[in-house]
Coordinates of C-alpha atoms and ligand atoms in Angstrom, one line a residue:
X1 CA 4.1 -1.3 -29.0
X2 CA 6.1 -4.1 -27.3
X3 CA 7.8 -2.6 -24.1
X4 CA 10.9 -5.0 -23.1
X5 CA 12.4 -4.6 -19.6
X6 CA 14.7 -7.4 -19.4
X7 CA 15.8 -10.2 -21.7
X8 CA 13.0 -12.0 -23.4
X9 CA 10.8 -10.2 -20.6
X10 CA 8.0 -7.7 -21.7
X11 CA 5.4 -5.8 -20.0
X12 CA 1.9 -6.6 -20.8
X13 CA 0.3 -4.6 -18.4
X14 CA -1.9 -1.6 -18.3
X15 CA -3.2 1.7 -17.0
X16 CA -6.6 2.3 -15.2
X17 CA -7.3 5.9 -15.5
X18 CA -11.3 5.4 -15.0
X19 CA -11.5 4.0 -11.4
X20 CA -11.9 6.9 -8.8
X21 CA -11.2 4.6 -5.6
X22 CA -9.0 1.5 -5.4
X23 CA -11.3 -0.6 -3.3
X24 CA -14.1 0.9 -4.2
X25 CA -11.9 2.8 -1.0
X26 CA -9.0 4.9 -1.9
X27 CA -9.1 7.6 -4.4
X28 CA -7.1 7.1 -6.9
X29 CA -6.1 11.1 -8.5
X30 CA -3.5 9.7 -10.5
X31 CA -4.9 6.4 -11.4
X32 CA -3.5 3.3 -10.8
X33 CA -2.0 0.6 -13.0
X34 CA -2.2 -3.0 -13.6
X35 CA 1.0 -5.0 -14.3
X36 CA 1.5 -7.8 -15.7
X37 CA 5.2 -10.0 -17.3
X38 CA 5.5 -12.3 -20.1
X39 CA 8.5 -14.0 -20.6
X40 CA 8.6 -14.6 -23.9
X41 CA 11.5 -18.0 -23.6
X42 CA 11.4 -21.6 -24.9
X43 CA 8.4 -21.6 -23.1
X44 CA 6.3 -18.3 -22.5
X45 CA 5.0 -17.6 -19.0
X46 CA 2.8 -15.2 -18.1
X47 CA 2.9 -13.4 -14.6
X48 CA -0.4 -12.1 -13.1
X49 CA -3.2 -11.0 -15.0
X50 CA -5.1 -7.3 -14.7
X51 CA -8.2 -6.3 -13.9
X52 CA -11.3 -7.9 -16.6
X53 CA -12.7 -4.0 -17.2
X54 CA -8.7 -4.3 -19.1
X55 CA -8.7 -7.4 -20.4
X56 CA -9.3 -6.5 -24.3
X57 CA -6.5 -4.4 -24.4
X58 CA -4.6 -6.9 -22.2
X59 CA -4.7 -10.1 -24.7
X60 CA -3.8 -7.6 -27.7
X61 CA -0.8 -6.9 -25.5
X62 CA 0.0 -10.3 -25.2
X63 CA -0.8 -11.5 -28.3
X64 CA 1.9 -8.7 -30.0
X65 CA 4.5 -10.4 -27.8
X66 CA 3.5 -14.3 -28.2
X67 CA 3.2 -13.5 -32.2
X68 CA 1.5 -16.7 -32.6
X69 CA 2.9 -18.8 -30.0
X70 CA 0.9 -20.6 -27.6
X71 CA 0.9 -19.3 -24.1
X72 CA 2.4 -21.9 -21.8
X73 CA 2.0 -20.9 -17.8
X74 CA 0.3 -18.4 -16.6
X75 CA 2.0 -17.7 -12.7
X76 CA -0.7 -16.3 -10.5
X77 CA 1.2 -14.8 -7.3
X78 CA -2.0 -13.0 -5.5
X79 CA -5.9 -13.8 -6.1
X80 CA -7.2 -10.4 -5.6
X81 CA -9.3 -9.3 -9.1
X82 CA -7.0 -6.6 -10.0
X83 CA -4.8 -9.4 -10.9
X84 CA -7.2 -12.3 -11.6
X85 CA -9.3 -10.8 -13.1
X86 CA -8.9 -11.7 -16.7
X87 CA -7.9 -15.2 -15.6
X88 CA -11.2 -17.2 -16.6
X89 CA -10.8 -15.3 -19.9
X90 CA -7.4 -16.0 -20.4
X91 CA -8.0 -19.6 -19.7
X92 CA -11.0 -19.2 -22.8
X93 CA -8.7 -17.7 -25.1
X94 CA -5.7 -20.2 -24.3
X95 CA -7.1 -23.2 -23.4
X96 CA -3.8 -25.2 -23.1
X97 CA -2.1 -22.5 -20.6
X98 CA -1.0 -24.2 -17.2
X99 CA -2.0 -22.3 -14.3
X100 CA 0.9 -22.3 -11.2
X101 CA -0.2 -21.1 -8.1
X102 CA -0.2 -22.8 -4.5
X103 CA -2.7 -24.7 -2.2
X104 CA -4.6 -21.4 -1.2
X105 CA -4.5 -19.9 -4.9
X106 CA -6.3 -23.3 -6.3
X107 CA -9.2 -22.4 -3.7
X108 CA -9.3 -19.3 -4.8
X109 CA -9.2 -20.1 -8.4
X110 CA -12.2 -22.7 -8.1
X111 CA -14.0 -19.8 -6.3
X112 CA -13.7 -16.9 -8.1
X113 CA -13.6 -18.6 -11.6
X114 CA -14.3 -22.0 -11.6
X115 CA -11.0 -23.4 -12.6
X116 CA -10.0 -26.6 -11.0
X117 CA -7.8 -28.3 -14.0
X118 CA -4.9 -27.7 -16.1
X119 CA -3.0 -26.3 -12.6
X120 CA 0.6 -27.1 -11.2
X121 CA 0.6 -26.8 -7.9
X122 CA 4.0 -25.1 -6.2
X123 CA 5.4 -24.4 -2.6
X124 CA 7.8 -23.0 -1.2
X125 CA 11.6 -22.9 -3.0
X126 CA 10.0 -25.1 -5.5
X127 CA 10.7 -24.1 -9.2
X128 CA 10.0 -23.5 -12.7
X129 CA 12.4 -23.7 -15.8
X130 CA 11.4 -22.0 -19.3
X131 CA 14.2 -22.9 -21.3
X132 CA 16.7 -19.8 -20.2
X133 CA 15.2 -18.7 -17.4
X134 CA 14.6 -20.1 -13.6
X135 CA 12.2 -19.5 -11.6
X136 CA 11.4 -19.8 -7.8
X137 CA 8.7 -19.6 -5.5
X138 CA 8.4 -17.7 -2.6
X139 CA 5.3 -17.7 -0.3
X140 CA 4.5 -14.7 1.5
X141 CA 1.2 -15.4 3.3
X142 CA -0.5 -11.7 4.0
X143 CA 1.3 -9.3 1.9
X144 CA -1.5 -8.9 1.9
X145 CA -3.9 -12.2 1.3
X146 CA -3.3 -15.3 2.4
X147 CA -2.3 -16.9 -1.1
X148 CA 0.4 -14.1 -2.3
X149 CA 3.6 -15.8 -3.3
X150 CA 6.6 -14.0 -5.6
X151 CA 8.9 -15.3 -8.5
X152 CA 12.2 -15.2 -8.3
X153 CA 13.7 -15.3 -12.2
X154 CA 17.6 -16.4 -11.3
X155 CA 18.0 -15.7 -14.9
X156 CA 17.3 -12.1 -15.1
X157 CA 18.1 -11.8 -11.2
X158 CA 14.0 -10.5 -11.5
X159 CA 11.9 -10.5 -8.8
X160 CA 7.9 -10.9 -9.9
X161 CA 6.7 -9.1 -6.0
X162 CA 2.9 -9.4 -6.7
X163 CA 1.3 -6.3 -4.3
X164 CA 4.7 -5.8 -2.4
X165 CA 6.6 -2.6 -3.6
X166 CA 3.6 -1.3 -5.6
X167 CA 2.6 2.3 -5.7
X168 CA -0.7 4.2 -6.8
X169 CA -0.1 6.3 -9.8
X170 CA -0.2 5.4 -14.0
X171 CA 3.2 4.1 -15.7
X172 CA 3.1 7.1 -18.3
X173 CA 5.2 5.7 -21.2
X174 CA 8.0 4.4 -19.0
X175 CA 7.7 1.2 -17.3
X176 CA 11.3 1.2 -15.7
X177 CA 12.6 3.8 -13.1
X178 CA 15.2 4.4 -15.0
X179 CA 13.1 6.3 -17.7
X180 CA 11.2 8.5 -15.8
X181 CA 11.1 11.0 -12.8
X182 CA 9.9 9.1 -10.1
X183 CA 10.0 11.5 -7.4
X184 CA 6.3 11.5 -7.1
X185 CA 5.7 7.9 -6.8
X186 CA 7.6 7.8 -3.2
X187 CA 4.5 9.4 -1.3
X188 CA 2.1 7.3 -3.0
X189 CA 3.8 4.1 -2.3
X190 CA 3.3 5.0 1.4
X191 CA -0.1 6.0 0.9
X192 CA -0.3 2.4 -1.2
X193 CA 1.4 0.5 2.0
X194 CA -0.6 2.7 4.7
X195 CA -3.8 1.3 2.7
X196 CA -3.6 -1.9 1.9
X197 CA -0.5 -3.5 3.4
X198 CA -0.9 -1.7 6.4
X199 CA -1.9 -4.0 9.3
X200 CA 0.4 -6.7 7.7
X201 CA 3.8 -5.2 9.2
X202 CA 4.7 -8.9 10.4
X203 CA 4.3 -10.9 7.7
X204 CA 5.9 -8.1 5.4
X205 CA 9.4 -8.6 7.9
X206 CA 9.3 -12.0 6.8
X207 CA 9.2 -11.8 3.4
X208 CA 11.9 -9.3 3.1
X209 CA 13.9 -11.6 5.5
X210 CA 13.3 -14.5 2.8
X211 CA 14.2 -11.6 0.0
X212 CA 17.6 -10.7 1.7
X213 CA 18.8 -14.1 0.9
X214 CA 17.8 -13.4 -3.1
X215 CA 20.4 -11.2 -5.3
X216 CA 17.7 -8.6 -6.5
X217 CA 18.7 -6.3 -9.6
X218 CA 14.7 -5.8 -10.6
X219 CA 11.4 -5.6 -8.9
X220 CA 8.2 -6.2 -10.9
X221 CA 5.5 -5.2 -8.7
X222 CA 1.9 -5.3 -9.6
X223 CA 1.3 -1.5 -9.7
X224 CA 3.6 1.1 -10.4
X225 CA 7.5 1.5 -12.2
X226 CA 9.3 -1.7 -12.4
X227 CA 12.0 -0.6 -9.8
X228 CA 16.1 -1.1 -10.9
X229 CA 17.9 1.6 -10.2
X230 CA 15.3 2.4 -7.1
X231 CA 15.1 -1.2 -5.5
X232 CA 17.2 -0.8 -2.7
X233 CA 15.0 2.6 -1.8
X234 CA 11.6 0.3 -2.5
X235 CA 13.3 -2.6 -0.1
X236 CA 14.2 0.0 2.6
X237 CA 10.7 1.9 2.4
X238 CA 9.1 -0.9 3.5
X239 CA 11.4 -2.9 5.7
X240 CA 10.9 1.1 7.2
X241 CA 7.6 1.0 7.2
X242 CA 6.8 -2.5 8.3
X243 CA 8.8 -2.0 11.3
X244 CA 6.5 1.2 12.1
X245 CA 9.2 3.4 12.1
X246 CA 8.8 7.1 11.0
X247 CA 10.2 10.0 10.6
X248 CA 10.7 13.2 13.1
X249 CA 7.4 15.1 11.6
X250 CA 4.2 15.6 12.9
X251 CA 0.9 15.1 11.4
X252 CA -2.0 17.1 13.4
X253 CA -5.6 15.7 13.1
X254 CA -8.6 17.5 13.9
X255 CA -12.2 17.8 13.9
X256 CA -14.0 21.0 14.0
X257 CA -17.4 22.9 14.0
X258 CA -17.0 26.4 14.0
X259 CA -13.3 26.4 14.4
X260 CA -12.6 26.4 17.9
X261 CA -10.5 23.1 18.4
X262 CA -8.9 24.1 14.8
X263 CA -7.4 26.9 16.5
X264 CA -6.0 24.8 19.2
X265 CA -4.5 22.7 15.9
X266 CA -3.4 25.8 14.7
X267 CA -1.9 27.1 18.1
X268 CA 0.0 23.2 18.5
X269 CA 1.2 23.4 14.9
X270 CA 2.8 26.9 15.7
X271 CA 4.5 25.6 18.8
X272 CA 5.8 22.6 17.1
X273 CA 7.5 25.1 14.1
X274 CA 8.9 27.7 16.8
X275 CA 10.3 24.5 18.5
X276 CA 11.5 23.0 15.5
X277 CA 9.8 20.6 14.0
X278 CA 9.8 21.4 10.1
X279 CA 7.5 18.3 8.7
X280 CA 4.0 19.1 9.9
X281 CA 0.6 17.9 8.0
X282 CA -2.3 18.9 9.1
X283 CA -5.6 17.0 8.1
X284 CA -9.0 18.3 9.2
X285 CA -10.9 15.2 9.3
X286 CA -14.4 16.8 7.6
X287 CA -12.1 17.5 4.5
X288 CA -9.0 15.1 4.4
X289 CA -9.7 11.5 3.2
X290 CA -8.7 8.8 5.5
X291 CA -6.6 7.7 3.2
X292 CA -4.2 10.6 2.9
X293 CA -4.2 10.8 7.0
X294 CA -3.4 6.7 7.3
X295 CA -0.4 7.7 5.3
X296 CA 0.7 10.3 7.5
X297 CA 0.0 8.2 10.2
X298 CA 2.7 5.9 8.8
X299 CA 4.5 8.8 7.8
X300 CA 5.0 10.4 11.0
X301 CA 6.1 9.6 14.7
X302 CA 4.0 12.6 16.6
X303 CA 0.8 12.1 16.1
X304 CA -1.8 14.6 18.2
X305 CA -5.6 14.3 17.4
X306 CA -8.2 16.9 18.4
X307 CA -11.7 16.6 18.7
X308 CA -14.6 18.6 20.2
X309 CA -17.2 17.0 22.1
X310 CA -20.5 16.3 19.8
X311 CA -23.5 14.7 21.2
X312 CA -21.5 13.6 24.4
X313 CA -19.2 11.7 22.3
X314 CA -16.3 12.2 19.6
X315 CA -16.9 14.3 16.7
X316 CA -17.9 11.6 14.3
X317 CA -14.9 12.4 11.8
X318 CA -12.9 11.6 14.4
X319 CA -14.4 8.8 15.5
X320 CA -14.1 7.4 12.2
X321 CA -10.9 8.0 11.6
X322 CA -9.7 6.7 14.7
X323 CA -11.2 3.5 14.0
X324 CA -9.1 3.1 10.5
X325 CA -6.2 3.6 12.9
X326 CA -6.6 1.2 15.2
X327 CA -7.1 -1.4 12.7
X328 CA -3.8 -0.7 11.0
X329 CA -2.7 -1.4 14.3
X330 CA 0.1 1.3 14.1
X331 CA 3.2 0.6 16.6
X332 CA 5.7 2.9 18.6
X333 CA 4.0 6.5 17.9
X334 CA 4.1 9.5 20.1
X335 CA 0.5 10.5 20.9
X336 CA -1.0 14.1 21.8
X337 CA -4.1 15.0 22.4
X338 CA -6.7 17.9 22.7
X339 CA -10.4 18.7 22.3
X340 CA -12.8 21.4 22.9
X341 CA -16.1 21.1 24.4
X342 CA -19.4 23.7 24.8
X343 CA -21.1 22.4 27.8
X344 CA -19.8 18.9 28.9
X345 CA -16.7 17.7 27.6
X346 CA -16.1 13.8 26.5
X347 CA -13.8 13.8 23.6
X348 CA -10.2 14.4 25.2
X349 CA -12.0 11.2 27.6
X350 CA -12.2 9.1 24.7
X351 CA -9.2 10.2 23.3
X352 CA -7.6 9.2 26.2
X353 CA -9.2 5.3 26.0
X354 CA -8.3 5.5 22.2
X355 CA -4.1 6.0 23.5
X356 CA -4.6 3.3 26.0
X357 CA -5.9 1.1 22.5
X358 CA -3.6 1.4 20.6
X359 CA -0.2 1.7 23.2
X360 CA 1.1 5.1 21.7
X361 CA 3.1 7.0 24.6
X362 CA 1.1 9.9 25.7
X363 CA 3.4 13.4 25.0
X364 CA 2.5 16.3 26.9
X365 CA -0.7 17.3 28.8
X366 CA -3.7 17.0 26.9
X367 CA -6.1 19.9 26.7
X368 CA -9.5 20.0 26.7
X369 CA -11.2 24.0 26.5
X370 CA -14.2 25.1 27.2
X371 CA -16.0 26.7 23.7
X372 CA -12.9 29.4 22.5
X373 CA -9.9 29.7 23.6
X374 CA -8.3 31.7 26.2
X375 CA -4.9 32.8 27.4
X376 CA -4.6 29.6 29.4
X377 CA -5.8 27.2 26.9
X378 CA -3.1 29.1 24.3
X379 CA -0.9 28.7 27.0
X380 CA -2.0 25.2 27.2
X381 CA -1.7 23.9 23.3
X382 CA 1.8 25.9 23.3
X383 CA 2.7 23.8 26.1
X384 CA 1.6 20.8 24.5
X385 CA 3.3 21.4 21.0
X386 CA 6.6 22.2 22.8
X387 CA 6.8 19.1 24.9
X388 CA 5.6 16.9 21.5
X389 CA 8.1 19.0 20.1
X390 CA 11.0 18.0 22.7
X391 CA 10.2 14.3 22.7
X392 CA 10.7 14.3 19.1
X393 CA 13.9 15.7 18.9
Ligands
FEO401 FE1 -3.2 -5.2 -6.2 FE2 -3.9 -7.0 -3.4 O1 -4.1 -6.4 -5.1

């Protein structure tokens, strides 16, 4: 079935319910889909591909839309397979299309698949006319590889976002957000950002300052609902999220043995609800994947991380975890800290080094307890969820 989303624009893409981690890294519950646009005008053009394991289904999508036409242009606005790819194939099966990308994407392309002819090469404001429809070029360099660029259709006022604006999750039936519930997509696009996009907080500001000059009435990302009626939420998420700003909540990390620094978790989260903080996640780091925390990371501006002492260092979990941190490189967060040790303590040490990494403001008095806790080490966490609590509010 041919889905249209705009004049003489279709969706070609599909849904990859058989991959358990994105990355070969994030799990992926709800699956994860694959978009790709074909405008179907005096001159068809063909935006991104999807992943290869897809591609049969792909060119039977395509070919219902072309009906016999040739396939002009094929745009490719990021390199990574998930949206390459079917490209060598696609250049097999339409041998005359022309392949526009930039300087970086060509070096890619020769690469991955060997191509080095039949390509147009673009840069930046530089355009492409179909017959109706106008399109133009925008680079944006690490959102998230160094090649991405989007499409601007002036035409349809459509903007082809490559990665940016994507969520995890399946398109069931519905391709636009205006046919579907898409409450549940909201968490997964931070999870999606937290992720992949993550680090890239920079280079993400200056593509939406590029965008603000563009009059937007569709986003085509490459995974997830085509966003209309939702695209100034999808602009704000991120411009929120690239700025590493977060809401009032709470998320409490923790690693534990036998449950002694979980009850000082448990103690923190209790003082943080009696002083009211209502958005508290909790992620024990033996059962939570990292990829659900990262996304509270983003999610949240009190973050407080507790660790016992194992083998004179960080409880590995932890350590783990806090290295995923770091490298997202996570700005303006309220830190807390605790850790629980049987007979010589070093984790609330190294979780001390880790603040001093990544620049969060320490909140409250760390704790560190010797094996269970006591009335002064309960007195202690309370403390410490209170003044986490205060800061925040
Ligand atoms: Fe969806 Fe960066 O690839």
């Amino acid at each position: 079935m041919r889905k249209k989303i705009a004049d003489d624009i279709y969706y070609v893409g599909v849904n990859d319910r058989q991959k358990g981690l994105f990355e070969n890294l994030w799990p992926l519950p709800q699956g994860v889909s694959y978009n790709s646009f074909l405008i179907n005008d005096d001159r068809t053009v063909l935006i991104d591909t999807v992943d290869v394991c897809y591609s049969d289904l792909f060119f039977k999508k395509i070919e219902a839309v072309l009906n016999g036409r040739p396939l002009d242009y094929l745009i490719v606005n990021h390199m990574e397979p998930d949206h390459a790819g079917s490209i060598r194939l696609l250049r097999h099966f339409y041998p005359g299309v022309q392949i526009i990308g930039n300087k970086q994407t060509f070096t890619m392309l020769a690469g991955y698949h060997n191509i080095t002819e039949g390509l147009r090469e673009v840069k930046e404001g530089d355009t492409l006319e179909s017959g109706k429809h106008r399109l133009t070029f925008h680079t944006a360099p690490m959102v998230h590889w160094p090649e991405v660029m989007m499409a601007y259709d002036e035409t349809g006022k459509v903007l082809f976002s490559a990665d940016a604006f994507g969520t995890y999750g399946t398109v069931n039936g519905a391709v636009l957000d205006t046919e579907m519930n898409v409450a549940h997509y909201w968490d997964e696009m931070i999870r999606y950002y937290a992720n992949i996009v993550g680090k890239y907080g920079n280079p993400v500001q200056r593509i939406l300052k590029k965008l603000s000059a563009l009059d937007i009435q569709t986003i085509c990302s490459t995974h997830g609902p085509v966003w209309r009626e939702n695209k100034d939420k999808a602009i704000a998420l991120y411009d929120q999220l690239s700025r590493y700003e977060s809401g009032n909540g709470v998320v409490i990390i923790y690693g534990s043995m036998y449950g002694n620094t979980e009850q000082m978790a448990e103690t923190i989260a209790c003082s943080l609800a009696a002083n009211g903080i209502k958005e508290i996640a909790m992620h024990h780091a033996s059962k939570s994947h990292s990829s659900y925390i990262l996304r509270d990371v983003f999610k949240y501006k009190g973050i407080m991380i507790g660790s016992p002492t194992y083998n004179g260092q960080l409880f590995p979990e932890i350590d783990a975890i806090l290295k995923k941190i770091a490298a997202c490189e996570v700005k303006n967060r309220l830190f807390g800290y605790f850790g629980s040790f049987t007979w010589a303590g070093a984790a609330v040490k190294r979780l001390a080094a880790f603040a001093e990494e990544v620049q969060w403001k320490v909140t409250g008095d760390p704790v560190e307890q010797k094996q269970s806790m006591n009335n002064e080490t309960e007195a202690q966490c309370l403390a410490l969820g209170k003044a986490m609590a205060q800061a925040l509010q």
